[in-house]
Amino acid sequence: MGTLELPFHQPSLSALESQYLLEALEDQYWGGGQWVERVEAALEQLYQRHVVVVNSGTSALHLLLTLLVERGDEVIVPTWTFTATASAVVHAGGVPVLADVNPSLHLSAEAIEALITPQTRGVIVVHYGGVPAPLEEIQKICEHYHLWLVEDACHAVPAWYKGKLCGTFGIAATLSFHATKPIAAGQGGAIIFSEKDYAERARLLRRNGIRRLSNQPWLYEVEALGWNYMLSDFQAAVALAQIERMQETWSQRLRLALQYTEALATFPELEPYPCHDPNTVAWHLYPVFWRGTTADRRDLLLQRLWRRGIRLGVHYKPLHLHPAYKPYIREKQQFPTANQAFQEIFSLPLWPDMPLDAVDQLLCLLREEIKSI
Ligand SMILES: Cc1ncc(COP(=O)(O)O)c(C=O)c1O
């Protein structure tokens, strides 16, 4: 029985990450200092917006939502996402309203409109896998109902919708620098704000609401009750190198994605996740559908492949199927598209330095196992 040692993900390490990390160590500051500022400056240059760096994508969502949500406010989120998109709403005092998704596993204007009540204040859109969500129709519906729009762009660095960078469409967007993400720093995250006042408030709250007194810098005042959501300079140094190498690692991801798509054209059992233009996608994930199967058969396939060294994943088991989200399901609410996709979907490995020939080797083993199930 053939095996293939292939991790699901591996961050891309070059001499630049090592150099910056060593420099940050040798600076002997080690808190969140000049390296954090350099990451903010680099992202501000990229997005042309105000950027506040924090210590995870989860913290970014939480901190942002504390600025936007009042107790009891409803926020519409896709059921097809990572838990932090919705749990952050709860931690900020709001109520997440889970929406079913369209066939490309994104929110749609139709799904949003059906869930709006007098308590609805905003929408969080997720660019699943790095494929832009239908932003134009979502923006229109938000404007029509006076709702704010946040982009959870944790997968979408970089991705473009109609030529414009994802992360620049709503009132704010969030990024993650988790080890598996396109900008990987171990942990980390950022909030991209359209409004400077929000960014300044977030900057205060991420460091326990502390403001240093300019005329007595040895003293500080606690101006608001915040959190310690600071990123350390070590992580920021790695993040900065990754941002500077983003074009290179994105091109590597794109090349692998094109290779998968080409190889899958002769693999009728598996259908690639739909995208209109591969050049606009961040390629954080490469999901495929095994059409007509069940979650049990899909899990058997993944179990067999794990035994052969290939660690495939499922993104996602939708939120409404998790016990913690039971209280947030409305009476008689149905999620037919997400339920169907959860039966059939799994993600193939895709990371910048993954060897191109691993694609064919992997698909060969996959085909062998699918035929035997
Ligand atoms: C869509 C989405 N949002 C938010 C997060 C949270 O990011 P982090 O792991 O950096 O807290 C993730 C992480 O996987 C994610 O995939």
Short mmCIF file of N, CA and C and ligand atoms in Angstrom, two decimals, residues 55-61 80-85 126-129 152-155 174-181 186-189 284-285 315-316, ligand 1:
data_model
loop_
_atom_site.label_atom_id
_atom_site.label_comp_id
_atom_site.label_asym_id
_atom_site.label_seq_id
_atom_site.Cartn_x
_atom_site.Cartn_y
_atom_site.Cartn_z
N ASN A 55 -3.52 39.96 18.59
CA ASN A 55 -2.82 38.68 18.74
C ASN A 55 -3.53 37.45 18.14
N SER A 56 -4.69 37.64 17.51
CA SER A 56 -5.31 36.54 16.74
C SER A 56 -6.47 37.09 15.91
N GLY A 57 -6.92 36.27 14.99
CA GLY A 57 -8.12 36.64 14.21
C GLY A 57 -9.34 36.67 15.12
N THR A 58 -9.35 35.79 16.13
CA THR A 58 -10.47 35.76 17.08
C THR A 58 -10.51 37.06 17.88
N SER A 59 -9.34 37.51 18.37
CA SER A 59 -9.30 38.78 19.12
C SER A 59 -9.72 39.93 18.21
N ALA A 60 -9.30 39.88 16.94
CA ALA A 60 -9.65 40.95 16.00
C ALA A 60 -11.17 41.05 15.89
N LEU A 61 -11.84 39.90 15.72
CA LEU A 61 -13.30 39.91 15.59
C LEU A 61 -13.95 40.40 16.89
N TRP A 80 -21.59 28.60 7.45
CA TRP A 80 -20.39 27.95 6.88
C TRP A 80 -19.17 28.80 7.20
N THR A 81 -18.64 28.64 8.41
CA THR A 81 -17.47 29.41 8.82
C THR A 81 -16.84 28.78 10.06
N PHE A 82 -15.71 29.36 10.46
CA PHE A 82 -15.06 28.97 11.71
C PHE A 82 -15.84 29.59 12.87
N THR A 83 -15.82 28.92 14.00
CA THR A 83 -16.64 29.36 15.14
C THR A 83 -16.42 30.81 15.56
N ALA A 84 -15.18 31.33 15.42
CA ALA A 84 -14.89 32.68 15.93
C ALA A 84 -15.75 33.76 15.28
N THR A 85 -16.15 33.55 14.02
CA THR A 85 -16.98 34.55 13.34
C THR A 85 -18.26 34.81 14.14
N VAL A 126 -17.96 36.13 5.05
CA VAL A 126 -16.71 35.36 5.10
C VAL A 126 -16.32 35.00 3.66
N HIS A 127 -15.09 35.29 3.29
CA HIS A 127 -14.61 34.93 1.95
C HIS A 127 -14.04 33.51 2.04
N TYR A 128 -14.94 32.56 2.00
CA TYR A 128 -14.56 31.17 2.30
C TYR A 128 -13.42 30.66 1.40
N GLY A 129 -12.41 30.13 2.03
CA GLY A 129 -11.28 29.53 1.31
C GLY A 129 -10.41 30.55 0.60
N ASP A 152 -15.02 39.17 7.33
CA ASP A 152 -14.07 38.26 7.97
C ASP A 152 -13.19 37.77 6.81
N ALA A 153 -12.05 38.49 6.66
CA ALA A 153 -11.17 38.22 5.51
C ALA A 153 -10.00 37.34 5.91
N CYS A 154 -10.20 36.52 6.96
CA CYS A 154 -9.10 35.69 7.48
C CYS A 154 -8.55 34.72 6.42
N HIS A 155 -9.36 34.36 5.42
CA HIS A 155 -8.87 33.45 4.37
C HIS A 155 -8.41 34.21 3.13
N THR A 174 -11.40 41.77 9.19
CA THR A 174 -10.43 41.14 10.10
C THR A 174 -9.55 40.16 9.34
N LEU A 175 -8.30 40.05 9.81
CA LEU A 175 -7.34 39.09 9.26
C LEU A 175 -6.82 38.20 10.38
N SER A 176 -6.31 37.03 10.00
CA SER A 176 -5.67 36.13 10.96
C SER A 176 -4.26 35.81 10.46
N PHE A 177 -3.30 35.75 11.39
CA PHE A 177 -1.93 35.33 11.03
C PHE A 177 -1.61 33.95 11.64
N HIS A 178 -2.67 33.17 11.88
CA HIS A 178 -2.48 31.81 12.40
C HIS A 178 -1.53 31.04 11.47
N ALA A 179 -0.87 30.02 12.01
CA ALA A 179 0.16 29.29 11.28
C ALA A 179 -0.29 28.77 9.92
N THR A 180 -1.59 28.52 9.76
CA THR A 180 -2.06 27.95 8.49
C THR A 180 -2.49 29.01 7.48
N LYS A 181 -2.47 30.26 7.87
CA LYS A 181 -3.06 31.31 7.03
C LYS A 181 -2.05 31.87 6.01
N GLY A 186 2.48 32.19 13.34
CA GLY A 186 2.18 31.41 14.54
C GLY A 186 0.78 31.77 14.98
N GLN A 187 0.66 32.93 15.60
CA GLN A 187 -0.64 33.52 15.92
C GLN A 187 -0.59 34.99 15.53
N GLY A 188 -1.74 35.61 15.48
CA GLY A 188 -1.79 37.04 15.19
C GLY A 188 -3.02 37.38 14.39
N GLY A 189 -3.31 38.66 14.31
CA GLY A 189 -4.46 39.09 13.53
C GLY A 189 -4.43 40.60 13.36
N HIS A 284 -6.39 29.97 0.12
CA HIS A 284 -6.09 29.47 1.48
C HIS A 284 -6.47 28.00 1.58
N LEU A 285 -7.57 27.64 0.91
CA LEU A 285 -8.03 26.24 0.92
C LEU A 285 -8.27 25.78 -0.51
N HIS A 315 -13.57 21.60 5.94
CA HIS A 315 -13.87 23.00 6.24
C HIS A 315 -15.17 23.36 5.55
N TYR A 316 -16.26 23.33 6.24
CA TYR A 316 -16.43 23.19 7.67
C TYR A 316 -17.53 22.20 7.98
C1 LIG B 1 -12.97 32.40 8.84
C2 LIG B 1 -12.14 32.53 10.08
N1 LIG B 1 -12.39 33.53 10.93
C3 LIG B 1 -11.69 33.68 12.06
C4 LIG B 1 -10.66 32.83 12.40
C5 LIG B 1 -9.93 33.01 13.69
O1 LIG B 1 -8.58 33.28 13.51
P1 LIG B 1 -7.49 32.87 14.63
O2 LIG B 1 -7.28 31.40 14.54
O3 LIG B 1 -6.29 33.67 14.25
O4 LIG B 1 -8.04 33.29 15.94
C6 LIG B 1 -10.36 31.76 11.54
C7 LIG B 1 -9.29 30.81 11.89
O5 LIG B 1 -9.21 29.72 11.44
C8 LIG B 1 -11.12 31.61 10.36
O6 LIG B 1 -10.88 30.59 9.53
#
